[in-house]
Coordinates of C-alpha atoms in Angstrom, one line a residue:
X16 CA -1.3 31.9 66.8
X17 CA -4.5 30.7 67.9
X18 CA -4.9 27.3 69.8
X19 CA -8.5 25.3 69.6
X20 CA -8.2 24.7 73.6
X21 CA -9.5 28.2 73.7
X22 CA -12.5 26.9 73.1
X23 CA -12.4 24.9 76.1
X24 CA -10.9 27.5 78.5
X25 CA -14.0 29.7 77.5
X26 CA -16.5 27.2 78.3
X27 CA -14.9 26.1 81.4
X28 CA -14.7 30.4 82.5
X29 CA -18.0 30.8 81.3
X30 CA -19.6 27.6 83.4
X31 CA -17.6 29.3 86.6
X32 CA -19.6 32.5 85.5
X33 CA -22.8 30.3 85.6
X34 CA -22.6 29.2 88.8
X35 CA -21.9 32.4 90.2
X36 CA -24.7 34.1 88.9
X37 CA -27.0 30.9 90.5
X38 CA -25.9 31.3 93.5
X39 CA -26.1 35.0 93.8
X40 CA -29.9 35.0 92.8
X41 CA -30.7 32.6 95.0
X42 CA -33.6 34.6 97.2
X43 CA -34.6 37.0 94.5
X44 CA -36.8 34.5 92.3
X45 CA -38.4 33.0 95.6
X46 CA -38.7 35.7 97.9
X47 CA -42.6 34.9 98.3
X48 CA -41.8 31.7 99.5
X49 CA -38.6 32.9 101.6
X50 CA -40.4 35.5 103.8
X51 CA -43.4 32.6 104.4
X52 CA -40.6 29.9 105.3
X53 CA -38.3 32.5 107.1
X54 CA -40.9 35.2 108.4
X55 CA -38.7 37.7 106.0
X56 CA -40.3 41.2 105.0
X57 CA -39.3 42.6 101.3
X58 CA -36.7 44.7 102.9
X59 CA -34.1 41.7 104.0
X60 CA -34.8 40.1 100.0
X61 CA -33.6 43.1 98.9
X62 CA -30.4 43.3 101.5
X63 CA -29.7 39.2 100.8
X64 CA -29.2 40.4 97.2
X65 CA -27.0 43.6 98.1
X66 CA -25.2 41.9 100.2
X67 CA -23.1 40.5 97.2
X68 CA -22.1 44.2 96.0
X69 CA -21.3 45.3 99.4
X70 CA -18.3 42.8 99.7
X71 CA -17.5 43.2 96.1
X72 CA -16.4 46.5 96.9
X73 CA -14.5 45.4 99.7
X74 CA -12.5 42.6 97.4
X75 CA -12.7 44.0 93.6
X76 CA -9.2 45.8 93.5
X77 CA -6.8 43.0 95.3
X78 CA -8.8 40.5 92.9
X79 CA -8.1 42.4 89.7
X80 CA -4.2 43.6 90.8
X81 CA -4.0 39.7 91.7
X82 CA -5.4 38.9 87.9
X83 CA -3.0 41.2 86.5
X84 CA -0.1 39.9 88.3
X85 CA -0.4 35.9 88.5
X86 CA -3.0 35.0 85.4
X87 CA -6.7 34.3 85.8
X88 CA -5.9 30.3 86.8
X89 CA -5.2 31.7 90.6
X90 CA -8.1 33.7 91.3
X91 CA -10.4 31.1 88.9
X92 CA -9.6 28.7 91.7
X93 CA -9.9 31.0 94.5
X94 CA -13.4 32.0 93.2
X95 CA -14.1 28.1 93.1
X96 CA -13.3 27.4 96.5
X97 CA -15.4 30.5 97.7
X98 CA -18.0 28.9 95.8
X99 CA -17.9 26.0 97.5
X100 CA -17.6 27.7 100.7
X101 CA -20.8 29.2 100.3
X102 CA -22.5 26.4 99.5
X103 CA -21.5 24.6 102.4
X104 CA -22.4 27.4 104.8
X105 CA -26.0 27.3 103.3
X106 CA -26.0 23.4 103.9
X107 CA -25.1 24.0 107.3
X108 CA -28.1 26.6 107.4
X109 CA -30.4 24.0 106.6
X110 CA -28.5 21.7 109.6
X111 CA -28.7 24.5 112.2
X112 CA -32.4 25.2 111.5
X113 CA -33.1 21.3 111.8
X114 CA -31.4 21.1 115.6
X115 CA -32.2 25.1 116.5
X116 CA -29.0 26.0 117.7
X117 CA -27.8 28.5 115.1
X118 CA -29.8 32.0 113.7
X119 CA -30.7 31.0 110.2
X120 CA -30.5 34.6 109.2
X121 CA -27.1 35.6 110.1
X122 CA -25.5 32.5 108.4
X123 CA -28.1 33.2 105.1
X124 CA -26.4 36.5 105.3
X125 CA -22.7 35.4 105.7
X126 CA -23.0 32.9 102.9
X127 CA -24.3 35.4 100.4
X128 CA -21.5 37.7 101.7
X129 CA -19.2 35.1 101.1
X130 CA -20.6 34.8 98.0
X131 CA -19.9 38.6 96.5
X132 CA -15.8 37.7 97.0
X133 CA -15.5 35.7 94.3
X134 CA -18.1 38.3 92.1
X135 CA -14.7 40.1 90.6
X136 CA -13.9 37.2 88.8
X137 CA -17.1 36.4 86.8
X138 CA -18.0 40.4 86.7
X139 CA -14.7 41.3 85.3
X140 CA -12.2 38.9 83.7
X141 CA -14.3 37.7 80.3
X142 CA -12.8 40.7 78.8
X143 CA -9.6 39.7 80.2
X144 CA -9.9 36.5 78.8
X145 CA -11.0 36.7 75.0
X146 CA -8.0 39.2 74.7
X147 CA -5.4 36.6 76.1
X148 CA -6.9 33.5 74.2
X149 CA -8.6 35.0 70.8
X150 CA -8.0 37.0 68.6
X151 CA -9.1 40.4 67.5
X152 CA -12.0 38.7 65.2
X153 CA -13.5 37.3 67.8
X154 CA -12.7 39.1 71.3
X155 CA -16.5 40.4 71.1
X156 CA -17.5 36.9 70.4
X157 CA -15.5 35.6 73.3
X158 CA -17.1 38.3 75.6
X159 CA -20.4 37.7 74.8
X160 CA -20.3 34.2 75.4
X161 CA -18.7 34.2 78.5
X162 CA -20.9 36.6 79.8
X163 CA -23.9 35.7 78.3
X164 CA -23.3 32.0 80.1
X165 CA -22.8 34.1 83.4
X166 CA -26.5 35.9 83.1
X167 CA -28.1 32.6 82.2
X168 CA -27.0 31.3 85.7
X169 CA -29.0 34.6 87.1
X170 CA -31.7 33.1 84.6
X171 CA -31.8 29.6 85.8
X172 CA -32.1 30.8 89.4
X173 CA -35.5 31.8 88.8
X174 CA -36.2 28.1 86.8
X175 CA -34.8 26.2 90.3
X176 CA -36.7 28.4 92.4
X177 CA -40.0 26.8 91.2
X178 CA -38.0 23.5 92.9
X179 CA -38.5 24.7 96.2
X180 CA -42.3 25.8 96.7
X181 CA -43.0 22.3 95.3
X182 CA -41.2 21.1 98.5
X183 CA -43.7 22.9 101.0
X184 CA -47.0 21.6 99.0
X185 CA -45.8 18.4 99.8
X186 CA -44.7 18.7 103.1
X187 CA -48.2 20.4 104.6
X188 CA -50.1 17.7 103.1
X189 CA -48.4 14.4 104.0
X190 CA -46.9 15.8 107.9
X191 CA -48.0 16.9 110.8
X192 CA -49.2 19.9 111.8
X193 CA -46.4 20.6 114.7
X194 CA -43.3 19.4 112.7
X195 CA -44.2 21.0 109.5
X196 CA -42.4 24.1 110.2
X197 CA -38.9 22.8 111.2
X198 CA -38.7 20.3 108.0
X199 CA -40.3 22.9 105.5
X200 CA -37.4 24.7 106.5
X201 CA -34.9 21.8 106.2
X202 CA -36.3 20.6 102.5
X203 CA -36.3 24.4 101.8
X204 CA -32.6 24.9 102.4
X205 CA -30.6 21.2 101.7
X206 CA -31.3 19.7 98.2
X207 CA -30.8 22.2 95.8
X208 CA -27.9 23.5 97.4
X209 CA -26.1 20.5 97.7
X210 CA -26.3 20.2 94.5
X211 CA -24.7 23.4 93.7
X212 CA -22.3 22.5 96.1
X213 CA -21.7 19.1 94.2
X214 CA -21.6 21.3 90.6
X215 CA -18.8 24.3 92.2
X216 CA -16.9 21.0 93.3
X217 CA -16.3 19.7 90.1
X218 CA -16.0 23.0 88.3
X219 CA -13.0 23.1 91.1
X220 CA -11.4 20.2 90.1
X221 CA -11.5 20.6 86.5
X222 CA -9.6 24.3 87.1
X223 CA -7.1 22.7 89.3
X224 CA -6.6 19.7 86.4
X225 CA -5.7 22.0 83.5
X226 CA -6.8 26.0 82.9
X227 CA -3.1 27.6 81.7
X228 CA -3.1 31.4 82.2
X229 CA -2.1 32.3 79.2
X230 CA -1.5 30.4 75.4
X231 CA 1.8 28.9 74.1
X232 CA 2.4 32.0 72.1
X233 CA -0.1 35.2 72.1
X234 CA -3.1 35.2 69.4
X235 CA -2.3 38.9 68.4
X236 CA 0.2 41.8 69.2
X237 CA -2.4 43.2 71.6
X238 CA -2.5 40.5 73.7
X239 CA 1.4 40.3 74.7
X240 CA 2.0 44.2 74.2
X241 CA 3.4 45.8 77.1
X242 CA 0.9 47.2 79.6
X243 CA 1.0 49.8 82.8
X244 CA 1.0 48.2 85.9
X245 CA -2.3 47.3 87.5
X246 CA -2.3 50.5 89.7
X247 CA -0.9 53.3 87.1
X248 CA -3.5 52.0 84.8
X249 CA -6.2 52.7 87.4
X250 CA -4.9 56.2 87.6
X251 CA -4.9 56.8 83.6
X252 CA -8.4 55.1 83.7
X253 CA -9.6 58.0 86.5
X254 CA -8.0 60.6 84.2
X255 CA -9.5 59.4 81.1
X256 CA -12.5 61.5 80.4
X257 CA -14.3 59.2 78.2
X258 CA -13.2 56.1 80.2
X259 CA -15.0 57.4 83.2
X260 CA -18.3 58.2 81.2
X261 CA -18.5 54.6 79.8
X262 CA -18.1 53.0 82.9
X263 CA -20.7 55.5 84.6
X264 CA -23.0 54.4 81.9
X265 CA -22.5 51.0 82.0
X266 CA -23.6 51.0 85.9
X267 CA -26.6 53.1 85.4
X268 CA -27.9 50.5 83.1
X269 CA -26.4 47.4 83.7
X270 CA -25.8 47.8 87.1
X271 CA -29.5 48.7 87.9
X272 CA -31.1 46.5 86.1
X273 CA -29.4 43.1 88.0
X274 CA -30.5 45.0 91.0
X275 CA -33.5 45.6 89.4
X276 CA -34.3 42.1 88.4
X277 CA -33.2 40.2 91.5
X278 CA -36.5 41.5 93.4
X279 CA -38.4 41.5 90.3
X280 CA -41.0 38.7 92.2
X281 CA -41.2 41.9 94.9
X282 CA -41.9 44.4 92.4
X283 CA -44.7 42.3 90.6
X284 CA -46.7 40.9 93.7
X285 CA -48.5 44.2 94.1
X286 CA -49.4 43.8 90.9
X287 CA -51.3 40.2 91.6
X288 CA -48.6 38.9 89.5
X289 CA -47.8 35.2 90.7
X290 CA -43.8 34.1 92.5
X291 CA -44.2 31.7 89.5
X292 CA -45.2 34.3 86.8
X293 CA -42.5 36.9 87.9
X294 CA -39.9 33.7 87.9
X295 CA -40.5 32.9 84.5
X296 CA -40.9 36.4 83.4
X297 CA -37.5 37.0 85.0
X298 CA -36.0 33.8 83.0
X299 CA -37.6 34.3 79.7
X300 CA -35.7 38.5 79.6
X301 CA -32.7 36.7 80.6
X302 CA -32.1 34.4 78.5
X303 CA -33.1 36.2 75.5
X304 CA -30.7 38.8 76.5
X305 CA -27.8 36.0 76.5
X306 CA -29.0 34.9 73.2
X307 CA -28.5 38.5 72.1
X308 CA -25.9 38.7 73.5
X309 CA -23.6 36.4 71.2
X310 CA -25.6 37.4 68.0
X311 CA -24.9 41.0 68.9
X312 CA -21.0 40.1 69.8
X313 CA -20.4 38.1 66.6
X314 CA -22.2 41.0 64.5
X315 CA -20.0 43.7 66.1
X316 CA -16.8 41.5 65.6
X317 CA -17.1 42.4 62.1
X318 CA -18.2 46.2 62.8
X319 CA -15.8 46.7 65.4
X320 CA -15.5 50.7 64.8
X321 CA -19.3 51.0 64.8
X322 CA -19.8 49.7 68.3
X323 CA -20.7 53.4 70.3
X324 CA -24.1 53.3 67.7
X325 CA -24.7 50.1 68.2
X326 CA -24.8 50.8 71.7
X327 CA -26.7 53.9 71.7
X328 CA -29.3 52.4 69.3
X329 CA -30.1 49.5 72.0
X330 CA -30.1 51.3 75.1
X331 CA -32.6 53.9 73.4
X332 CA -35.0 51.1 72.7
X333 CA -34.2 49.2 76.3
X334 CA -35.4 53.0 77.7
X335 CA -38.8 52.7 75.4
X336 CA -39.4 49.6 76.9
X337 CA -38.8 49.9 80.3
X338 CA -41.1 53.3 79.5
X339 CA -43.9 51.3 78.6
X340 CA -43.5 48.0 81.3
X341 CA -43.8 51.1 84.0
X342 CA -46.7 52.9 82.1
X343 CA -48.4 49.5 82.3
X344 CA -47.7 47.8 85.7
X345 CA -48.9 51.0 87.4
X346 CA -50.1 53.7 85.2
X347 CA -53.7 54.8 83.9
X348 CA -52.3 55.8 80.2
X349 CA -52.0 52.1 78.8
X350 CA -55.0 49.3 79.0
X351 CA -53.5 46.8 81.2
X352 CA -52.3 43.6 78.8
X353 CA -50.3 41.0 80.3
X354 CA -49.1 40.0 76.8
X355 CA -47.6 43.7 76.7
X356 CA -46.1 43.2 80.0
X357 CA -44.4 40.4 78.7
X358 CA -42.8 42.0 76.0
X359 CA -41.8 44.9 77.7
X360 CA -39.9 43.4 80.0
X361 CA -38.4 40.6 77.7
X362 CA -37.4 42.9 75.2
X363 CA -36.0 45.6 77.5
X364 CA -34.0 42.9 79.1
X365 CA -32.8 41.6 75.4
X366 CA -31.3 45.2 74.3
X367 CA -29.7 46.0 77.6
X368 CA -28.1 42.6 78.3
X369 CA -27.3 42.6 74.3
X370 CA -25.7 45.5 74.6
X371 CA -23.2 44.5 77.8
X372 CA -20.1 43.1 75.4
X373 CA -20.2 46.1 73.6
X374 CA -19.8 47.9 76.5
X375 CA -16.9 45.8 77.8
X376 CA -14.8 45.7 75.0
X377 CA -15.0 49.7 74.4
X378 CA -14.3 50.3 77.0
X379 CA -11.0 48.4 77.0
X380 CA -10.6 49.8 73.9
X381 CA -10.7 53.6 75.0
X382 CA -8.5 52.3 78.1
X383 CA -5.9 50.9 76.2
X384 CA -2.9 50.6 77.4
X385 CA -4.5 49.9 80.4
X386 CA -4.6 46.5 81.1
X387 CA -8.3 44.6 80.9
X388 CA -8.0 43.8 84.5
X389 CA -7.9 47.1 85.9
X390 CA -10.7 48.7 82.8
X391 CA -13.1 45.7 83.8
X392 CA -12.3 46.7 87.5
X393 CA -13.8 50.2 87.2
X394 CA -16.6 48.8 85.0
X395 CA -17.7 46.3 87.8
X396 CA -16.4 48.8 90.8
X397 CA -19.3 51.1 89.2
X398 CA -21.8 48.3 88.1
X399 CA -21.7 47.5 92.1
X400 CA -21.9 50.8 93.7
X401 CA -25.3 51.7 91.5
X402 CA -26.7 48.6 92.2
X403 CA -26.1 48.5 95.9
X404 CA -27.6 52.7 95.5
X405 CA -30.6 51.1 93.9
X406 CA -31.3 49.1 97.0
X407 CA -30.9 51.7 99.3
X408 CA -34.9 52.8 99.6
X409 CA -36.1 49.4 100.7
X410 CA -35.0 50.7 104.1
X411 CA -37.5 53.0 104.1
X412 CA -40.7 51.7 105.7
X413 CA -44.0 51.1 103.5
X414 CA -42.4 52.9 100.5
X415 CA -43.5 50.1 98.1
X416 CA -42.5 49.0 94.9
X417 CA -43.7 51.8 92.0
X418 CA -40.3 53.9 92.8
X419 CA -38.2 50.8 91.4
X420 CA -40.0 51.0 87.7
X421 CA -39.3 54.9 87.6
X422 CA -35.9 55.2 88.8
X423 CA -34.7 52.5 86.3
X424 CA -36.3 54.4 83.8
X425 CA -34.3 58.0 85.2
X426 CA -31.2 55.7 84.9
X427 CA -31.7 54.2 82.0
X428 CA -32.3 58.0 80.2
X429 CA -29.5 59.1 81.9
X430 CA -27.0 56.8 80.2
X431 CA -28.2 57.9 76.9
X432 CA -26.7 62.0 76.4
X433 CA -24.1 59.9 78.4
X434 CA -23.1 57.2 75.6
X435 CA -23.6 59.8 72.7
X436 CA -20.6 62.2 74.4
X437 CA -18.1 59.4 74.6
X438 CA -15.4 59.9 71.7
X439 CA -14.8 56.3 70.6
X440 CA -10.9 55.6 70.5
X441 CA -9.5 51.9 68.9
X442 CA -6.3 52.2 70.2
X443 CA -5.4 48.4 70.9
X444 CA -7.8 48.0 68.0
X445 CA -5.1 49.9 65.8
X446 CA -2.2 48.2 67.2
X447 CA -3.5 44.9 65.9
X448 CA -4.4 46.5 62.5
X449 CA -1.5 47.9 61.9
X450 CA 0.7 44.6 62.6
X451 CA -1.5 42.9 60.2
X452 CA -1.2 45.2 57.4

């Protein structure tokens, strides 16, 4: 039986999603602005946004046992309270810079570490979810919603950023030369955080007020069958051939490209390509990706078994795009054309982030009877591990940008003899099916 509050559960999940990918691209979008405000260098944008994987990888396992074992409610809450937490240790930032008694940096760096333990929830459980509350018509549907909603809070980090230069044009015309540092730094830090922190307050509340773990009675056999255990299906998932190959892919592409994109505004300024440009750029692929997204996920709900060549078919164009982006940031072979640049990017970003539902629910598809928990734990467990890889060279000093355009490109050609290996299995799929008939 299916219940209409579903609905509502997904929304709420998804909005929690949102404001985690906000918060986590906070420094990406405006990291021309940060290392002027902050006296930053390209290498500490680039650790502010690894810093998120890092304690991922620390938290991911206990978060997704703890899924498994109590119901997403507990650890929807626990990732609303870290939320808030972070928040409040970035208002406190902009307070310790005011009076100069704390180092801005270190507690920049602790919040955005805070913020990576509560990334397990909106990386991993949208699978988890649609396969509770929907059923098997519409558990791509469900994904790509909820994680579509997700990447448009990534998205609308690069709109907000705009928010904040507008405070330092303001500030160095109407103050005085000697205080303008101290309050650039204040206005750059408090308002739009606050509000986030306002925003994951609410969100908070409404979790605590009503979000059940699991429906009055299950919306197909699937979703109440019996499962292993959280840590026996981690071992079947390291044993499954195919299993391991999906999720490998999955981080090459998907994995990369968030690292990718959250120092896109570094990777374009060589290029005389504006904070503001590369901001926009970044929102306009992201949210064309979410928009594919659901068209994608509602289109494969009723082509279920054809999902690996759906997949295959978008991450061979997302490669061909990417291609040509590279060829014409930085290469002689193409005549440079900004619109082309554009639409590179854009329509890269569309087929890889179209493609990300698919992924998800295969995968728990050739992990069945794994539970969702622990398949979306290895996919997220490897999404992390690339992406923190990719961010590895920005250590190295005065290697600049160009390397970022072609290893994304060696990933991204890498995942596809990957994806056309896997043997597609509908096991849970089957089970439904079979009830049905």
């Amino acid at each position: 039986q299916v219940y209409k509050r579903r609905w509502y559960i997904l929304i709420l999940f998804s909005l929690v999603c949102f404001t985690q990918g906000l918060m986590w691209n906070t420094f990406g979008p405006i990291s021309t602005s940060s290392e002027r405000v902050f006296g930053w260098g390209d290498p500490t944008i680039a650790w502010l946004s690894a810093l998120g994987g890092l304690s991922f990888l620390i938290t991911s396992f206990p978060v997704y046992w703890l899924m498994q074992v109590k119901g997403e409610r507990g650890v929807t809450e626990l990732k609303g309270a870290l939320g808030r937490i972070m928040d409040l240790y970035w208002e406190e930032i902009a307070m310790g810079v005011k009076w100069r008694i704390v180092n801005t940096c270190f507690l920049i760096n602790l919040g955005q570490f805070i913020a990576g333990f509560a990334t397990p929830v909106s990386m991993g459980a949208c699978p988890t979810l649609s396969a509770t509350w929907f059923p098997q018509d519409e558990r791509v549907t469900a994904t790509a919603i909820s994680a579509s909603i997700g990447v448009f809070g990534v998205a609308s980090a690069f709109v907000l950023g705009k928010v904040k230069p507008c405070y330092i044009r303001v500030i160095y015309m109407y103050f005085n030369p000697p205080y303008v540092s101290c309050i650039i730094r204040l206005m750059f830090s408090l308002y739009p955080l606050t509000l986030e922190c306002g925003w994951a307050g609410l969100l908070f509340l409404a979790i605590v007020c009503y979000f059940p773990n699991t429906p009055p009675c299950p919306p197909s056999i699937s979703a109440f069958s019996e499962r292993h255990t959280f840590w026996a299906g981690l071992r079947s998932l390291f044993r499954n051939r195919d299993f391991v190959i999906i999720s490998l892919t999955y981080g090459f592409t998907a994995g990369v490209f968030g690292a990718w994109q959250s120092v896109l505004t570094v990777n374009l300024k060589p290029a005389g390509i504006s904070q503001d440009e590369a901001g926009w750029l970044g929102f306009y692929s992201v949210v064309s990706g979410c928009l594919a997204s659901v068209l994608v996920g509602r289109f494969a709900d009723r082509f279920l078994r054809h999902m690996k060549l759906f997949i295959l078919v978008m991450y061979t164009l997302a490669t061909a795009c990417f291609i040509v982006f590279s060829l014409e940031l930085f290469g002689p072979m193409l005549p440079h054309s900004e619109g082309l640049l554009y639409a590179s990017v854009i329509c890269g970003g569309t087929l890889l982030l179209g493609a990300t539902p698919l992924m998800f629910e295969l995968g728990c598809e050739i992990g069945y009877p794994a539970s969702e928990s622990a398949a979306n734990g290895m996919f997220a467990l490897f999404n992390n591990l690339t992406g923190v890889t990719f961010m590895i060279p920005f250590a190295i000093p005065h290697i600049g940008t160009m390397w970022m355009n072609w290893v994304f490109v060696g990933f991204c050609l890498a995942s596809l003899p990957l994806v056309a290996v896997v043997r597609s299995s509908f096991n849970r799929l089957n089970l439904d099916e079979e009830v049905r008939q």
